[in-house]
Amino acid sequence: MAPSSFPASDDSFSLRDLTAAALAKRLASLAEQAVPASAAESRRIRVDLVDAVHCFLPQLNGPLRLKLIGALGDYALAYCRGCDILIEGHVGNALAEGLQGGVVRVRGNAGRAAGLAMTAGTLAIYGSAAARVGAAMRGGELFVRGDVGDDAGVGMQGGMLVIGGNAGRRLGETGGNATIFLRGKAASLADGMVQRRLRKADELRLGMLLINASIRGAAKEFQRVIPAWMAAPEQAQRTGEVRPNW
Amino acid sequence: MNPPDPSDAGDRRWQKLSLAGEAADRFRRPAAAPSLQVPLAAKVRSASDLPVSDSPAVTTAHDATWGQEATSVQEATTAQRVTTAHGPSTAAGQATAADAGDQQIPLPFFWYDPPWQTVLPIDRQRLAETVGRWGVTVNIGSGELGPAASGGDRLPSLPATQSLSVDRPRSVLADVRWPAMVTRRSDRLGWCPSDAAHAQLVELRLGVTVNDSLGGGYSEAQWRMWQGDQRRGDERDERPESATVPLARPGDVSGAVAGAIAGAGARPRPGPFAFPPECERLADLSLATEQLRSLGAAAIYWSCDERDFESVLPHALAAEADGIIVRFGRSPERVLERYRRWQATVPIGQQYPRLWLAGRLLGAEETVKCLMLGASAVSISALCDRWLAPDRPTAAATAVAVGGGQPPAADLIAVEFQRAVEGIRDQISGWMRRLSVESVDGLAAAVAKLGPLD
């Protein structure tokens, strides 16, 4: 799953030769033909990008392994599922909006609202991300190795946001069952949010996920960003306290 | 579907003021039933829409007030000015795009933002179908109809295992045969991307719709409806239905609004976004429009509140949106006035967005007036929402009965709905015959020649 392990391509396309719409049709056709036995057996495709194309490959669905070489514009890879995609370049706003499954990895920086309203799957950004990363997330895992901008995780309802660097202002204006892990420092937290050390269970969970997402560092370097109302009962249940039922 | 009786007082006033000789004979001649279909694509401004600046009617056309008691006089007066300035036949001046391949809706009415969460999914489907079969565009999508009814690809609320399936997602709207409008909210709640391929219209909602009890927030029932109620038992929050979610930053259009915690132990919900989080300014919305176009062939309409209308309009034009739905406050008068004034500045040959009005229920005369002043459709939500009232358990059954052609005496609301829709429809048809126009856009084109309201 590491970025360097992307195998040799079965097919190769270039946007110099065909339009984004034509490429989408070709890929859909390839996905239809593919027999989804496992991710390792899925078709490997290399695409050379020319310009930062907007709205690139929406609703891509199928057992495809794509390597995109070049920069992407806004709204790239929206509502994809089941694909394993590696992007070698920077991407614009709203990358992988509504991601429904599969893996999207970016070896570069991402614009505003990466992983917007994603519901499942994994989005890993090995550079930095601009403001509102993970906005309105409902599920899945979003990793950013570098820094993130303001309002990270705003409106999150579920899923996990892992920030390897520092965060901007108003981090974690979330609700529901969202989880945010932060390694660096936040310029400010959103109202009602507090920073707490990881529990043992979180360390174990996060450690596995970091390995899976090819992000270096130990889980214990991270801290949780959680609502204050959730932190209070946790504080009361700390290990070492005498409980009445003992 | 009968036009108004030509012997009524309003018609006598009309003839006395404006018609004489041959022109009057033309109006008495039975005409073919005019079409009430409205194209969804953007309008194109044509040279024949230009106002006649030297017409005396232009200088006095806008002195009438917006009021129930003045409507008949105003309409007759407006119509007279049209006929005196340009003759009775104004069909040639219609401002439609006139593309034969464009989608159309059967009637210029739509049911906007219904409170679907108040009824069961099966009732939502029946009611939407009943109203839709009457020709009314219904605001509903897979998010509201639910997976049980649709088997569609509504975005799941829980993380799922990575799917390698190549099964194509299927929208619940794929099988409907009535005009449907789906809403893409900034937080994407209830949004199903494959709906865009089957709906006639996609609404890109800006701002937050405010309801009486919840301010700008969503109710727990709405959350359950959009999330499919698929959460695990330990994830259910206990917030009461009546809990309010106040706007923390009412003027903020750049970020989310924090939800309030209803009580001890309750989990807060994030508030709705007032503006798409991936955009920084209105100019960025052109790419959002482009993205929606890439998902299907539906017409793209932006929606906004009345106070934002003027700032949004030029950006909608630049983004080549097909239309704008404006949520007006007390009266649509100011919206129409601004729209007409702005419309006059659009260069000849350029496409510009249509105007749909959403708000309180407009009477028949007000509706006709709105269409004459440039609106392409008006909402009849207040009429239809009564079917979703929680104290009406038999509403769905009644709706089905009415849709099936059975006597509507079983429910007064059904009768009222039928009467109101037919009444407005007949009024529009009557005025179209009087003005010898063949389409709803023809009404607006005839009055547009009078120029901007000053």
XYZ file of C-alpha atoms in Angstrom:
700
model
C 0.000 0.000 0.000
C 3.059 2.268 0.153
C 3.282 4.896 -2.596
C 6.555 3.520 -3.911
C 5.068 0.086 -4.354
C 2.845 0.984 -7.270
C 3.404 -1.798 -9.784
C 4.074 -1.550 -13.484
C 1.076 -0.413 -15.478
C -1.149 -2.605 -17.601
C -2.420 0.397 -19.535
C -1.194 3.897 -20.081
C -3.079 7.005 -21.148
C -2.201 10.619 -21.616
C -4.498 13.607 -21.651
C -2.475 14.870 -24.590
C -4.138 12.200 -26.674
C -7.670 12.132 -25.336
C -10.066 14.285 -23.376
C -10.965 13.761 -19.737
C -14.451 12.650 -20.755
C -13.089 10.099 -23.201
C -10.696 8.822 -20.561
C -13.575 8.431 -18.105
C -15.424 6.298 -20.643
C -12.365 4.147 -21.252
C -11.826 3.627 -17.554
C -15.475 2.775 -16.989
C -15.202 0.227 -19.749
C -12.069 -1.257 -18.200
C -13.760 -1.409 -14.818
C -16.677 -3.289 -16.335
C -14.345 -5.852 -17.860
C -12.275 -6.346 -14.734
C -13.048 -9.231 -12.440
C -12.812 -7.932 -8.907
C -10.950 -10.745 -7.172
C -8.702 -8.636 -4.969
C -6.981 -5.292 -4.941
C -3.691 -6.907 -5.919
C -5.236 -8.317 -9.080
C -7.027 -5.137 -10.104
C -6.021 -3.397 -13.292
C -3.071 -0.991 -13.120
C -3.356 2.151 -15.180
C -1.068 5.122 -15.594
C -2.475 8.479 -16.675
C -0.324 11.452 -17.592
C -2.111 14.701 -16.850
C -1.454 17.776 -18.927
C -3.307 20.617 -17.249
C -4.961 20.880 -13.900
C -8.246 19.466 -15.152
C -11.335 20.341 -13.137
C -14.021 17.792 -12.253
C -11.697 14.958 -13.228
C -13.124 11.416 -13.253
C -16.298 11.848 -11.203
C -18.059 8.724 -9.947
C -15.255 6.375 -10.926
C -16.297 2.979 -9.691
C -14.506 -0.316 -10.017
C -11.411 -2.364 -9.295
C -8.880 -0.053 -10.900
C -5.438 0.999 -9.710
C -4.619 4.396 -11.133
C -1.433 6.396 -11.050
C -2.046 9.987 -12.064
C 1.062 11.960 -12.958
C 0.608 15.718 -12.804
C -1.548 18.319 -11.125
C -5.314 18.135 -10.780
C -7.867 20.931 -10.567
C -10.945 21.298 -8.393
C -13.538 18.608 -7.678
C -11.262 15.791 -8.788
C -12.285 12.172 -8.141
C -15.677 13.030 -6.657
C -17.883 10.169 -5.456
C -15.375 7.478 -6.391
C -15.427 4.064 -4.816
C -13.528 0.848 -5.058
C -10.469 2.358 -6.734
C -6.874 2.626 -5.586
C -5.585 5.949 -6.852
C -2.179 7.551 -6.436
C -1.698 11.155 -7.518
C 1.833 12.404 -8.140
C 1.220 16.132 -7.983
C -0.777 18.856 -6.305
C -4.567 18.897 -6.344
C -7.174 21.648 -6.153
C -10.215 22.158 -3.972
C -12.711 19.482 -2.934
C -10.500 16.516 -3.733
C -12.322 13.195 -3.417
C -15.603 14.815 -2.451
C -18.059 12.217 -1.183
C -15.507 9.392 -1.412
C -17.477 6.179 -0.945
C -14.694 3.628 -0.679
C -11.256 2.697 -1.919
C -8.021 4.592 -1.406
C -6.862 7.947 -2.752
C -3.282 9.023 -2.027
C -1.724 12.340 -2.948
C 2.001 12.969 -3.125
C 1.595 16.696 -3.058
C -0.538 19.379 -1.468
C -4.306 19.621 -1.521
C -6.576 22.657 -1.773
C -9.606 23.586 0.294
C -12.047 21.029 1.660
C -10.181 17.866 0.724
C -12.274 14.820 1.600
C -15.416 16.916 1.738
C -18.422 14.851 2.879
C -16.581 11.585 2.346
C -18.403 8.604 3.762
C -15.942 5.723 3.521
C -12.517 4.769 2.257
C -9.135 6.330 2.858
C -7.738 9.638 1.693
C -4.055 10.198 2.445
C -2.350 13.495 1.642
C 1.432 13.349 1.975
C 1.854 17.108 1.681
C -0.236 19.785 3.353
C -3.899 20.648 3.017
C -5.593 24.037 2.911
C -8.583 25.164 4.946
C -11.620 23.063 5.822
C -10.034 19.699 5.231
C -12.495 16.959 6.107
C -15.466 19.320 6.109
C -18.809 17.537 6.620
C -17.098 14.129 6.747
C -19.372 11.240 7.621
C -16.990 8.324 7.620
C -13.695 6.932 6.415
C -10.182 7.997 7.281
C -8.402 11.127 6.200
C -4.663 11.500 6.812
C -2.620 14.631 6.240
C 1.096 14.235 6.795
C 1.810 17.976 6.799
C -0.064 21.011 8.092
C -3.718 21.872 7.617
C -5.417 25.253 7.315
C -8.226 26.867 9.276
C -11.511 25.173 10.113
C -10.171 21.654 9.726
C -12.867 19.089 10.365
C -15.633 21.656 10.320
C -19.064 20.041 10.344
C -17.658 16.509 10.660
C -20.268 13.978 11.697
C -18.146 10.858 11.687
C -14.914 9.313 10.503
C -11.355 10.080 11.481
C -9.092 12.985 10.665
C -5.388 12.536 11.400
C -3.149 15.595 11.139
C 0.582 14.957 11.131
C 1.625 18.617 11.317
C 0.107 21.763 12.748
C -3.440 23.019 12.365
C -4.873 26.476 11.758
C -7.628 28.235 13.628
C -10.885 26.731 14.886
C -9.822 23.129 14.649
C -12.541 20.578 15.223
C -15.900 22.314 14.960
C -17.474 18.894 14.754
C -20.425 16.942 16.012
C -21.610 13.400 16.262
C -18.868 10.775 16.367
C -15.991 12.454 14.628
C -12.434 11.704 15.755
C -9.510 14.061 15.287
C -5.869 13.274 16.048
C -3.271 16.019 15.952
C 0.510 15.656 16.195
C 1.545 19.313 16.100
C -0.130 22.381 17.528
C -3.348 24.111 16.617
C -3.536 27.891 16.311
C -6.838 27.592 18.121
C -9.475 25.003 18.813
C -13.126 25.460 18.028
C -15.436 26.415 20.870
C -16.088 23.562 23.245
C -13.178 21.426 22.054
C -10.250 20.300 24.176
C -6.987 18.470 23.523
C -6.324 15.229 25.422
C -3.701 12.494 25.391
C -4.424 9.294 23.569
C -5.917 6.378 25.400
C -4.253 2.989 24.986
C -6.985 1.819 22.669
C -6.571 4.910 20.517
C -2.809 4.414 20.341
C -3.255 0.910 19.067
C -5.888 1.912 16.540
C -4.021 4.939 15.290
C -0.723 3.040 15.049
C -2.265 0.500 12.702
C -3.834 3.192 10.587
C -0.597 5.165 10.294
C 1.227 2.112 9.050
C -1.542 1.457 6.571
C -1.414 5.031 5.298
C 2.410 5.061 5.069
C 2.754 7.933 7.502
C 5.870 7.896 9.641
C 5.764 8.530 13.365
C 4.541 6.856 16.498
C 0.929 7.050 17.551
C 1.855 8.297 21.002
C 3.092 11.559 19.476
C -0.507 12.448 18.675
C -3.216 13.955 20.815
C -6.963 13.726 20.524
C -9.156 16.755 19.898
C -12.507 16.004 21.490
C -15.519 17.917 22.773
C -15.327 19.050 26.368
C -18.534 17.262 27.228
C -16.910 14.004 26.171
C -13.699 14.708 28.062
C -15.411 15.247 31.414
C -16.768 11.712 31.888
C -13.470 10.276 30.664
C -11.662 12.217 33.333
C -13.949 10.770 35.953
C -13.228 7.223 34.797
C -9.444 7.466 34.873
C -7.527 4.385 35.769
C -6.607 4.325 39.437
C -9.822 5.766 40.723
C -11.700 3.668 43.215
C -14.956 2.597 41.696
C -17.949 1.702 43.875
C -18.439 -1.672 42.215
C -14.951 -2.901 43.110
C -59.113 24.484 -17.678
C -61.611 27.067 -18.905
C -60.413 30.602 -19.420
C -62.090 33.356 -17.433
C -65.551 34.354 -18.588
C -65.130 37.165 -21.135
C -68.289 38.798 -19.870
C -66.939 39.520 -16.402
C -66.218 42.986 -15.179
C -62.486 42.765 -15.638
C -62.879 41.713 -19.222
C -65.289 44.571 -19.990
C -62.773 46.965 -18.548
C -60.122 45.341 -20.662
C -62.111 45.742 -23.879
C -63.130 49.248 -23.055
C -59.594 50.307 -22.407
C -57.608 48.527 -24.988
C -59.523 46.724 -27.669
C -61.427 47.979 -30.619
C -62.547 46.704 -33.978
C -60.555 43.903 -35.491
C -58.332 43.395 -32.472
C -61.364 42.736 -30.291
C -62.672 40.177 -32.763
C -59.387 38.338 -32.596
C -59.684 38.006 -28.868
C -63.250 36.723 -29.042
C -62.257 34.038 -31.495
C -61.768 30.680 -29.748
C -58.099 29.970 -29.607
C -56.266 26.748 -29.152
C -55.413 25.932 -25.568
C -52.097 27.589 -24.783
C -49.276 25.484 -23.492
C -48.294 26.051 -19.886
C -45.007 24.236 -20.269
C -41.945 26.064 -19.057
C -38.452 25.325 -20.408
C -35.791 24.734 -17.782
C -32.808 26.002 -19.715
C -31.631 29.567 -19.362
C -33.401 32.264 -21.315
C -31.739 34.060 -24.197
C -32.197 37.763 -24.443
C -33.339 38.746 -27.902
C -33.605 42.055 -29.689
C -37.387 41.898 -29.637
C -37.328 42.056 -25.839
C -36.056 45.597 -25.871
C -38.398 48.044 -24.279
C -39.939 50.740 -26.420
C -38.528 53.830 -24.840
C -40.766 56.267 -26.630
C -43.936 54.527 -25.579
C -46.006 56.560 -23.161
C -46.857 53.328 -21.408
C -43.296 52.942 -20.190
C -43.356 56.082 -18.142
C -46.513 55.122 -16.327
C -46.264 51.387 -16.242
C -44.971 50.981 -12.720
C -47.134 53.188 -10.632
C -49.410 50.385 -9.511
C -49.055 48.937 -6.036
C -48.748 45.318 -5.044
C -51.981 44.450 -3.317
C -54.904 42.139 -3.551
C -57.461 44.894 -4.029
C -55.532 46.454 -6.876
C -54.626 43.345 -8.811
C -57.386 43.183 -11.395
C -57.089 46.825 -12.263
C -53.338 46.588 -12.469
C -53.389 43.527 -14.661
C -55.867 45.073 -17.043
C -53.849 48.251 -17.138
C -50.619 46.416 -17.746
C -52.168 44.358 -20.485
C -53.578 47.457 -22.089
C -50.168 49.042 -22.207
C -48.762 45.971 -23.836
C -51.404 45.905 -26.505
C -51.362 49.593 -27.203
C -47.616 49.719 -27.524
C -47.066 46.605 -29.535
C -50.397 45.284 -30.727
C -52.177 42.280 -29.323
C -49.982 39.635 -30.887
C -46.729 39.547 -28.959
C -45.827 35.921 -29.353
C -42.920 36.830 -31.597
C -41.253 38.620 -28.743
C -40.967 35.662 -26.462
C -37.711 35.454 -24.584
C -37.338 31.735 -24.495
C -34.246 29.864 -25.493
C -36.533 28.003 -27.904
C -34.323 24.990 -28.073
C -36.465 22.060 -29.091
C -34.312 19.617 -27.202
C -34.543 21.461 -23.903
C -36.357 19.911 -21.037
C -39.634 21.405 -19.986
C -41.888 21.117 -16.979
C -45.630 20.799 -17.570
C -46.739 23.582 -15.242
C -45.001 26.641 -13.797
C -45.463 25.367 -10.242
C -43.107 23.579 -7.909
C -43.200 22.104 -4.429
C -40.120 23.497 -2.727
C -38.348 22.047 0.301
C -41.185 19.906 1.653
C -40.846 18.684 5.263
C -40.583 15.086 4.136
C -39.257 13.975 7.509
C -42.732 14.229 9.007
C -44.061 11.207 7.112
C -42.880 7.710 6.371
C -40.774 7.008 3.247
C -43.614 5.155 1.555
C -45.911 8.150 2.052
C -43.240 10.476 0.696
C -43.096 8.469 -2.483
C -46.874 8.372 -2.901
C -47.341 12.048 -2.242
C -44.500 13.079 -4.513
C -45.875 10.924 -7.277
C -49.393 12.234 -6.834
C -48.336 15.866 -6.955
C -45.812 15.210 -9.699
C -48.424 13.622 -11.910
C -50.385 16.828 -11.772
C -47.437 18.470 -13.475
C -45.962 20.095 -10.395
C -42.177 19.824 -10.027
C -41.409 18.129 -6.721
C -38.306 18.738 -4.615
C -37.307 15.209 -3.641
C -34.430 12.821 -4.165
C -32.973 9.570 -2.996
C -31.976 11.215 0.259
C -35.611 11.679 1.138
C -37.073 8.581 -0.454
C -34.660 6.298 1.371
C -32.912 3.080 0.481
C -35.926 0.877 1.167
C -37.899 2.632 -1.497
C -35.052 3.167 -3.866
C -32.310 0.644 -3.553
C -30.268 3.618 -4.611
C -26.793 4.798 -3.762
C -27.477 7.212 -0.998
C -24.243 8.008 0.749
C -23.915 5.686 3.728
C -23.536 7.176 7.154
C -21.100 4.631 8.490
C -17.680 3.664 7.200
C -18.056 0.702 4.932
C -15.505 -1.819 3.860
C -13.722 -0.936 0.689
C -15.920 -2.022 -2.114
C -14.546 -3.557 -5.267
C -17.956 -3.967 -6.787
C -18.531 -2.611 -10.243
C -22.270 -2.369 -9.688
C -23.471 0.929 -11.004
C -25.350 3.010 -8.472
C -28.970 3.439 -9.364
C -31.005 6.486 -8.501
C -34.505 6.200 -7.165
C -35.465 8.856 -9.688
C -34.551 6.602 -12.606
C -38.093 5.262 -12.809
C -40.145 8.354 -12.103
C -42.152 9.921 -14.872
C -42.817 13.282 -13.291
C -40.613 16.343 -12.913
C -38.257 16.065 -9.960
C -35.881 18.568 -8.429
C -33.015 17.454 -6.182
C -31.156 19.683 -3.780
C -27.406 19.811 -3.283
C -26.879 21.426 0.073
C -23.487 22.767 1.042
C -23.062 19.973 3.600
C -24.277 17.398 1.039
C -26.906 16.038 3.393
C -29.456 14.043 1.442
C -27.440 14.444 -1.740
C -27.135 11.455 -4.024
C -24.907 12.205 -7.041
C -26.643 9.783 -9.360
C -29.912 11.706 -8.908
C -28.408 14.405 -11.095
C -28.630 12.070 -14.063
C -32.374 11.538 -13.663
C -33.828 14.672 -12.115
C -35.005 17.499 -14.340
C -33.423 20.059 -12.105
C -30.613 20.270 -9.552
C -30.805 23.012 -6.965
C -27.458 24.302 -5.695
C -28.628 25.697 -2.400
C -26.927 28.745 -0.955
C -27.809 29.908 2.513
C -29.829 28.010 5.031
C -33.543 27.532 4.897
C -35.002 28.641 8.178
C -37.995 27.001 9.755
C -40.156 28.255 12.571
C -39.107 25.876 15.310
C -35.477 25.174 14.526
C -34.096 28.401 13.185
C -31.457 27.484 10.658
C -30.743 24.014 12.005
C -31.881 20.559 11.101
C -34.310 18.578 13.210
C -33.467 15.145 14.526
C -36.031 13.676 12.146
C -34.240 15.280 9.205
C -30.953 13.793 10.354
C -32.549 10.384 10.607
C -34.073 10.739 7.173
C -30.826 11.728 5.484
C -28.593 9.382 7.422
C -30.879 6.452 6.747
C -31.111 5.800 10.485
C -28.249 3.365 10.022
C -26.374 4.399 13.093
C -25.622 1.867 15.754
C -27.636 1.914 18.917
C -24.848 3.467 20.965
C -24.529 6.279 18.488
C -28.100 7.459 18.742
C -28.344 10.735 20.465
C -31.171 11.642 22.700
C -31.740 15.147 21.585
C -35.443 15.925 21.582
C -37.151 16.762 18.341
C -37.880 20.261 19.537
C -34.281 21.121 20.365
C -33.185 24.289 18.744
C -29.948 24.800 16.875
C -29.305 28.513 16.938
C -27.105 30.217 14.447
C -23.824 30.957 16.143
C -22.698 33.329 13.434
C -25.795 34.451 11.561
C -23.957 36.547 9.044
C -21.298 34.003 8.280
C -21.394 32.550 4.820
C -17.938 31.097 4.845
C -18.116 28.403 7.430
C -20.336 26.078 9.331
C -22.663 27.072 12.064
C -22.107 25.303 15.321
C -24.905 23.199 16.690
C -26.058 23.593 20.243
C -25.966 20.919 22.846
C -29.508 20.196 23.845
C -28.808 18.866 27.292
C -26.485 16.877 29.464
C -25.316 13.703 27.785
C -26.699 14.613 24.379
C -24.377 14.639 21.416
C -24.326 17.816 19.405
C -25.011 17.866 15.718
C -23.019 20.063 13.401
C -25.040 22.904 12.057
C -25.695 23.427 8.373
C -23.247 25.198 6.120
C -24.443 28.479 4.777
C -21.992 28.347 1.895
C -20.126 25.495 0.168
C -16.993 24.899 2.245
C -14.834 24.340 -0.817
C -15.607 27.821 -2.120
C -14.306 31.084 -0.759
C -16.414 33.480 -2.732
C -19.361 33.528 -5.083
C -17.130 33.473 -8.145
C -15.939 29.987 -7.146
C -19.434 28.639 -7.622
C -19.003 28.471 -11.378
C -16.865 25.368 -10.896
C -19.476 23.893 -8.575
C -22.002 24.422 -11.350
C -19.654 22.795 -13.815
C -19.281 19.819 -11.509
C -23.039 19.354 -11.272
C -23.303 19.520 -15.033
C -20.708 16.790 -15.323
C -22.926 14.495 -13.247
C -25.931 14.591 -15.541
C -28.122 16.495 -17.940
C -30.299 18.244 -15.388
C -30.781 21.986 -15.421
C -28.748 23.704 -12.698
C -30.536 26.282 -10.584
C -28.969 28.212 -7.742
C -31.118 29.159 -4.792
C -30.678 32.007 -2.360
C -32.542 34.260 -0.010
C -34.072 37.487 -1.182
C -31.435 39.588 0.564
C -28.615 37.886 -1.354
C -30.371 37.943 -4.704
C -28.673 40.957 -6.209
C -25.170 39.839 -5.279
C -25.752 36.298 -6.523
C -27.358 37.191 -9.839
C -24.260 38.351 -11.771
C -22.320 35.310 -10.622
C -25.118 32.999 -11.705
C -24.962 34.664 -15.094
C -21.198 34.182 -15.290
C -21.508 30.553 -14.219
C -24.204 29.988 -16.864
C -26.658 28.667 -14.318
C -30.028 27.916 -15.844
C -31.944 29.699 -13.167
C -32.200 31.071 -9.661
C -34.723 30.102 -7.037
C -35.274 33.018 -4.707
C -36.746 32.459 -1.271
C -38.647 35.695 -0.810
C -39.988 37.130 2.404
C -43.378 38.780 2.471
C -43.760 39.661 -1.159
C -42.000 38.796 -4.401
C -42.455 42.343 -5.660
C -38.942 43.563 -4.884
C -37.349 40.429 -6.309
C -39.242 40.838 -9.546
C -38.394 44.493 -9.713
C -34.684 43.799 -9.299
C -34.805 40.951 -11.763
C -36.510 43.056 -14.424
C -34.084 45.886 -13.917
C -31.127 43.530 -14.179
C -32.667 41.682 -17.116
C -32.640 44.884 -19.128
C -28.871 45.091 -18.751
C -28.174 41.644 -20.198
C -26.581 41.958 -23.639
C -28.580 40.786 -26.627
C -27.951 37.155 -27.480
C -26.648 36.247 -24.037
C -28.205 33.561 -21.919
C -29.412 34.573 -18.507
C -30.887 32.621 -15.607
C -34.573 32.100 -15.147
C -36.288 33.206 -11.961
C -38.281 30.855 -9.772
C -40.019 32.201 -6.702
C -40.327 30.262 -3.465
C -42.200 31.581 -0.480
C -45.718 31.967 0.780
C -48.587 30.749 -1.320
C -49.458 33.225 -4.013
C -53.003 33.605 -5.204
C -54.018 33.068 -8.792
C -53.785 36.726 -9.703
C -50.462 37.176 -7.963
C -49.111 34.131 -9.749
C -50.143 35.465 -13.132
C -48.574 38.771 -12.268
C -45.315 37.103 -11.261
C -45.189 35.220 -14.536
C -45.911 38.394 -16.464
C -43.139 40.198 -14.640
C -40.520 37.633 -15.525
C -40.768 34.691 -13.133
C -40.797 31.284 -14.777
C -42.348 29.320 -11.920
C -43.753 29.856 -8.456
C -43.859 27.513 -5.497
C -47.098 26.090 -4.180
C -45.419 24.619 -1.119
C -47.875 26.052 1.359
C -50.645 24.200 -0.421
C -48.848 20.862 -0.588
C -47.154 20.987 2.813
C -50.513 20.518 4.495
C -50.495 16.945 3.283
C -47.394 16.349 5.338
C -48.859 17.715 8.549
C -48.384 15.234 11.376
C -52.054 15.394 12.369
C -53.145 14.044 9.015
C -52.474 10.334 9.040
C -54.697 9.695 6.037
C -53.068 12.299 3.860
C -51.144 9.852 1.735
C -54.184 7.707 1.107
C -56.157 10.761 0.106
C -53.444 11.892 -2.223
C -53.428 8.532 -3.910
C -57.200 8.664 -4.229
C -57.052 12.046 -5.895
C -54.276 10.946 -8.188
C -56.290 7.933 -9.155
C -59.200 10.057 -10.260
C -61.552 9.156 -7.455
C -63.882 11.786 -6.020
C -61.801 14.074 -3.858
C -64.552 14.641 -1.329
C -62.737 12.436 1.150
C -60.431 15.188 2.190
C -60.883 18.908 2.130
C -57.206 19.519 1.509
C -57.287 17.433 -1.613
C -60.232 19.403 -2.892
C -58.513 22.626 -2.012
C -55.366 21.557 -3.814
C -57.237 20.609 -6.945
C -59.240 23.802 -6.924
C -56.248 26.008 -6.298
C -54.019 24.455 -8.930
C -56.762 24.435 -11.513
C -57.709 27.981 -10.598
C -54.207 29.302 -11.088
C -53.799 27.255 -14.241
C -57.020 28.628 -15.697
C -56.064 32.178 -14.855
C -52.762 31.788 -16.654
C -54.442 30.197 -19.661
C -57.005 32.974 -19.749
C -54.410 35.690 -19.766
C -52.343 33.901 -22.357
C -55.353 33.778 -24.637
C -56.101 37.411 -24.049
C -52.571 38.375 -24.956
C -52.414 35.866 -27.795
C -49.229 34.367 -26.477
C -48.485 30.710 -26.850
C -46.265 30.061 -23.866
C -45.724 31.179 -20.310
C -42.525 32.898 -21.359
C -44.592 34.841 -23.840
C -46.382 36.521 -20.957
C -43.111 37.775 -19.546
C -41.793 38.789 -22.941
C -44.865 40.883 -23.604
C -44.427 42.831 -20.391
C -40.615 42.943 -20.625
C -40.972 45.289 -23.555
C -42.180 47.899 -21.129
C -38.671 48.206 -19.739
C -37.241 48.205 -16.231
C -39.238 49.276 -13.228
C -38.170 52.722 -12.090
